[in-house]
Amino acid sequence: MKKTIIGETLGNIPWEDKPFGCNDVMWRYSGNPILDWNPIPKAARIFNSAVAPFNGKFAGVFRADQKNGRATLFSGTSEDAINWNIGPEPIQWVDENGNPHPTSYAYDPRLVKIDGFFYIVWCDDMGGASIGLGRTRDFKTFTRMPNPLMPFNRNGVLFPRKVNGKYLLLSRPSDSGHTPFGNIYLSESPDLVHWGNHKLVMKNGGQGWWQGVKIGAGPVPIETTEGWLLFYHGVSTTCNGFVYSFGAVILDIDQPDIVLYRTRDYLLTPEKIYETVGFVPNVVFPCSNLYDPDTGRVAVYYGAADTYTAIAFAYIDELIDYIKNNSEVF
Ligand code: BMA
């Protein structure tokens, strides 16, 4: 079988076959949501969260809104990436010397393994929303690193390997509030500390109204023989506020600021009750994906209605065909 995904085998990827009669390129897990209201004593809602393979099982970093309403990161482990044991307390961040280095608020984590470390990128408070960066080897000790970019910025996403000898970070410059604009940019670094050579990757707009107001990178890009496949969220405005959907884009493998193909229509938009009704209605917000090169299976983890965590599935080749055949690059 041809292998489109470049990466490590993940034979235990969570999976459910496409329902009979479904013509969509992505389909939802029938057990959604996998995390419901009040999933642990200290959190009212766990949603935009990130998972990764870990020691033959899985580990994750979870955005949990505590019962004072404040967004915080918790860690968790799972045998099957569906049933999660979330730690009772928030992640206790330390600095490089092991001294406490707590966050004020922290949300929308992304998680990626590079050279033995799991890196966590999140939306951090640095006198305003900015990009936070930290790492762990064991999901027990979590060490903060310098903030890569200044406020205001959100949706930081690291690539899973260096490209042309540099670490790459996607981000979405924003404002101090609920940001009525937003495009995706790429920055590079030789050492994960000094960031520069910023480039614009893609803007909101085009034919697709679902991505007309703002966009932001989603899960860590998937390396494929066709380029980097990146899921991203797109936002439109209605008389009842923002609606968050998601699509995907294929970026050039050596120059990922170049967009090769991009979904004109969304892949997933809020439809199910757990997506349309919740703390913030009408939100599907992807933050993580698992994938298996041997079978071409992809599982996307997304926050639903800022309340629940849910999963959607796809096959990589069907996704790529769909993006190519329904592409609008502008
Ligand atoms: C964005 C972020 C996300 C959230 C979304 C919808 O600005 O705050 O965490 O899911 O809004 O409320």
XYZ file of C-alpha atoms and ligand atoms in Angstrom:
342
model
C 0.000 0.000 0.000
C 1.302 3.455 -0.814
C 2.303 5.511 2.198
C 1.267 9.133 1.894
C 1.986 10.113 5.501
C 5.635 10.369 6.496
C 6.004 9.438 10.155
C 5.955 6.679 12.717
C 3.473 3.803 12.646
C 0.574 4.224 15.075
C -1.194 0.868 15.023
C -3.348 1.755 18.034
C -4.749 4.991 16.593
C -8.366 5.400 17.746
C -10.614 4.571 14.843
C -14.145 3.975 13.664
C -15.027 3.195 10.040
C -16.943 5.656 7.925
C -20.677 5.151 8.492
C -22.472 3.393 5.656
C -23.862 5.934 3.197
C -21.688 8.804 4.439
C -20.327 10.808 1.506
C -18.330 13.293 3.562
C -14.557 13.241 3.651
C -14.588 13.492 7.480
C -16.923 11.753 9.893
C -17.512 12.116 13.613
C -16.849 9.470 16.251
C -20.172 7.944 17.282
C -19.086 8.166 20.957
C -18.681 11.972 20.831
C -18.192 13.874 22.970
C -15.359 12.006 24.687
C -15.209 14.586 27.515
C -18.449 15.968 28.894
C -19.390 18.806 31.296
C -17.558 18.745 34.676
C -15.172 15.935 33.686
C -13.002 16.335 36.824
C -13.716 18.048 40.148
C -11.568 21.089 39.321
C -12.814 21.708 35.765
C -16.186 22.704 34.402
C -15.251 22.099 30.761
C -12.341 20.482 28.917
C -12.274 21.269 25.225
C -9.547 22.649 22.898
C -6.876 20.104 23.858
C -3.951 18.181 22.416
C -2.873 14.534 22.529
C 0.177 12.523 21.410
C 1.424 8.924 21.358
C 3.435 8.237 24.523
C 5.200 4.988 25.532
C 2.861 2.834 23.447
C -0.148 4.606 24.933
C -1.203 8.261 24.846
C -0.703 11.465 26.798
C -2.329 14.851 26.466
C -2.401 18.464 27.554
C -5.897 19.708 28.151
C -7.466 23.127 28.191
C -9.639 23.084 31.273
C -11.788 25.990 32.333
C -11.800 25.861 36.112
C -14.805 26.618 38.236
C -13.662 30.218 38.627
C -13.918 30.408 34.823
C -10.171 30.693 34.306
C -8.583 28.694 31.482
C -5.727 26.435 32.659
C -3.755 23.461 31.325
C -4.003 19.994 32.859
C -2.212 16.847 31.702
C -3.654 13.371 31.263
C -2.976 9.852 30.021
C -4.971 7.264 28.140
C -4.716 3.647 26.987
C -6.824 4.220 23.880
C -6.859 8.019 23.310
C -10.622 8.005 23.896
C -11.002 7.400 27.647
C -8.816 9.901 29.477
C -7.464 10.091 33.013
C -6.945 13.777 33.593
C -4.765 14.816 36.529
C -6.597 16.373 39.482
C -4.446 19.531 39.559
C -3.302 21.958 36.858
C 0.170 21.519 35.369
C 2.736 22.954 37.808
C 5.116 24.740 35.463
C 8.751 25.298 36.477
C 11.525 27.392 34.957
C 14.843 26.025 33.657
C 16.139 25.938 37.290
C 13.171 23.983 38.575
C 11.585 26.959 40.351
C 7.811 27.458 40.130
C 6.838 29.459 37.045
C 3.037 29.467 37.012
C 0.827 30.712 34.202
C -1.847 33.328 34.757
C -4.169 31.815 32.177
C -3.375 29.252 29.520
C -5.495 27.839 26.723
C -5.693 26.060 23.362
C -2.541 23.892 23.705
C -0.819 22.117 20.838
C 1.543 19.227 21.522
C 4.382 17.874 19.392
C 7.336 15.534 19.919
C 10.661 16.754 18.553
C 13.921 14.953 19.343
C 12.707 13.272 22.538
C 10.898 16.285 24.030
C 7.187 16.941 23.939
C 6.733 20.643 23.241
C 3.592 22.433 24.308
C 2.543 25.676 22.651
C -0.414 27.530 24.140
C -2.056 30.911 24.404
C -0.332 32.537 27.362
C -0.715 35.778 29.308
C 2.320 38.019 28.808
C 0.641 41.311 29.615
C -1.904 40.183 27.019
C -2.565 37.099 24.952
C 0.662 35.743 23.546
C 2.295 32.457 22.557
C 3.560 30.290 25.440
C 6.131 27.521 24.993
C 7.216 24.719 27.288
C 8.334 21.126 27.195
C 8.252 17.819 29.023
C 9.799 14.397 28.576
C 7.560 12.468 30.941
C 4.317 14.454 31.425
C 5.343 14.925 35.061
C 7.850 17.779 34.938
C 6.824 20.668 32.700
C 9.422 23.357 31.983
C 8.565 26.733 30.549
C 10.717 28.298 27.874
C 10.826 31.929 26.706
C 7.680 33.183 24.988
C 8.417 32.993 21.250
C 6.354 36.002 20.168
C 5.066 39.209 21.711
C 1.417 40.008 22.419
C -1.060 39.967 20.928
C -0.911 36.583 19.324
C -2.694 33.223 19.489
C -2.837 29.814 17.815
C 0.872 28.991 17.934
C 1.686 25.679 16.237
C 5.166 24.110 15.953
C 6.123 21.931 12.994
C 7.130 18.364 13.987
C 10.657 18.725 12.616
C 13.105 21.366 11.512
C 12.767 22.525 7.910
C 15.967 23.737 6.227
C 17.671 23.555 9.637
C 15.143 25.809 11.406
C 12.276 25.223 13.822
C 9.047 26.602 12.378
C 6.131 28.163 14.238
C 2.755 29.190 12.857
C 0.859 31.913 14.677
C -2.043 34.307 14.314
C -1.362 37.932 15.385
C -4.495 39.292 17.054
C -5.827 41.928 19.428
C -6.456 41.951 23.175
C -10.070 40.822 22.861
C -12.114 38.557 20.637
C -10.205 39.691 17.514
C -12.383 40.468 14.483
C -9.508 39.746 12.049
C -6.626 37.312 11.648
C -4.230 35.669 9.215
C -1.689 32.859 9.639
C 2.041 33.685 9.749
C 5.202 31.580 9.844
C 8.300 32.343 11.966
C 11.577 30.456 12.166
C 14.202 29.871 14.838
C 17.590 28.144 15.074
C 17.131 27.364 18.798
C 13.446 27.743 19.831
C 14.399 31.017 21.585
C 15.163 33.543 18.845
C 12.371 33.889 16.306
C 12.329 35.876 13.061
C 12.113 35.852 9.263
C 8.322 36.139 9.662
C 6.227 35.381 6.590
C 2.548 35.606 5.771
C 1.182 32.156 4.920
C -2.529 32.706 4.290
C -5.310 35.243 4.802
C -8.959 34.982 5.680
C -11.508 35.493 2.918
C -12.054 33.990 -0.522
C -15.266 32.389 -1.722
C -15.771 30.580 1.568
C -17.689 32.768 3.998
C -16.966 30.238 6.731
C -13.369 31.556 6.759
C -14.212 35.155 5.937
C -13.500 36.860 9.288
C -10.380 35.163 10.624
C -8.422 31.929 10.466
C -5.947 30.168 12.754
C -3.706 27.116 12.491
C -5.086 23.990 14.164
C -3.194 20.768 14.923
C 0.500 20.144 14.256
C 0.988 19.805 10.460
C 1.109 16.258 9.056
C 4.077 15.543 6.774
C 2.948 13.849 3.557
C 4.351 13.086 0.129
C 2.124 15.936 -1.160
C 3.286 18.582 1.330
C 2.347 19.566 4.895
C -1.325 18.945 5.592
C -2.567 21.501 8.094
C -6.074 21.663 9.509
C -7.090 25.220 10.363
C -10.136 26.907 11.815
C -12.112 29.567 10.005
C -14.572 32.021 11.505
C -17.635 33.775 10.136
C -19.875 36.328 11.841
C -23.611 35.941 12.249
C -26.208 38.017 14.076
C -25.610 35.622 16.987
C -21.832 35.973 16.987
C -18.884 34.016 15.609
C -19.192 30.533 14.083
C -16.032 28.362 14.076
C -15.616 25.703 11.363
C -12.533 23.973 10.058
C -10.868 23.129 6.767
C -7.374 22.132 5.664
C -4.528 23.351 3.511
C -1.509 21.730 1.875
C 1.729 23.685 2.296
C 4.931 23.218 0.318
C 7.202 20.743 2.091
C 10.389 22.846 1.872
C 8.817 26.304 1.883
C 5.742 25.980 4.094
C 4.780 29.627 3.633
C 3.668 28.577 0.128
C 0.065 27.365 -0.052
C -0.437 24.661 -2.694
C -4.113 23.796 -2.095
C -6.707 25.073 0.353
C -10.290 24.093 1.117
C -12.842 26.477 -0.370
C -15.618 24.707 1.579
C -15.238 23.632 5.195
C -14.552 20.035 6.216
C -16.540 20.288 9.452
C -18.956 22.931 10.721
C -21.068 22.946 13.907
C -24.041 20.628 13.342
C -24.317 18.214 16.241
C -25.956 19.241 19.490
C -22.589 19.126 21.327
C -21.197 21.564 18.724
C -24.138 23.938 18.492
C -25.150 24.088 22.163
C -22.760 24.717 25.041
C -20.815 27.420 26.829
C -20.032 29.097 23.482
C -22.396 27.752 20.811
C -21.374 26.892 17.244
C -17.695 26.136 17.691
C -15.599 23.297 16.284
C -11.957 24.053 17.077
C -9.275 21.479 16.083
C -6.090 21.431 18.187
C -4.596 18.000 17.615
C -4.334 15.051 15.245
C -3.085 11.479 15.429
C -2.155 9.635 12.252
C -0.944 6.252 11.078
C 1.155 6.084 7.887
C 0.493 2.348 7.424
C -3.272 2.702 7.087
C -3.577 6.393 6.175
C -5.910 6.934 9.123
C -6.199 10.394 10.654
C -8.018 11.265 13.901
C -8.651 14.942 14.619
C -9.311 16.121 18.198
C -11.447 19.217 18.394
C -13.133 21.330 21.006
C -16.909 21.557 20.608
C -18.920 24.570 21.790
C -16.072 25.495 24.206
C -17.460 22.705 26.380
C -16.656 19.243 25.028
C -13.788 17.327 23.428
C -14.679 15.383 20.283
C -12.989 13.340 17.538
C -13.458 13.207 13.764
C -11.832 10.731 11.361
C -10.572 10.761 7.777
C -8.287 8.894 5.398
C -5.290 10.935 4.305
C -5.657 10.155 0.583
C -9.347 11.081 0.563
C -8.516 14.294 2.406
C -5.794 15.250 -0.045
C -7.999 14.474 -3.058
C -10.800 16.531 -1.556
C -8.558 19.509 -0.811
C -7.072 19.415 -4.319
C -10.440 19.058 -6.037
C -12.125 21.773 -3.968
C -9.233 24.187 -3.694
C -9.175 27.925 -3.737
C -5.815 29.600 -3.141
C -5.836 33.385 -2.850
C -11.138 31.782 20.358
C -10.352 31.072 21.448
C -10.801 29.624 21.545
C -12.295 29.463 21.548
C -12.931 30.286 20.440
C -14.451 30.243 20.461
O -10.859 33.149 20.371
O -10.591 31.709 22.672
O -10.295 29.091 22.748
O -12.616 28.113 21.356
O -12.503 31.625 20.550
O -14.946 30.788 21.658
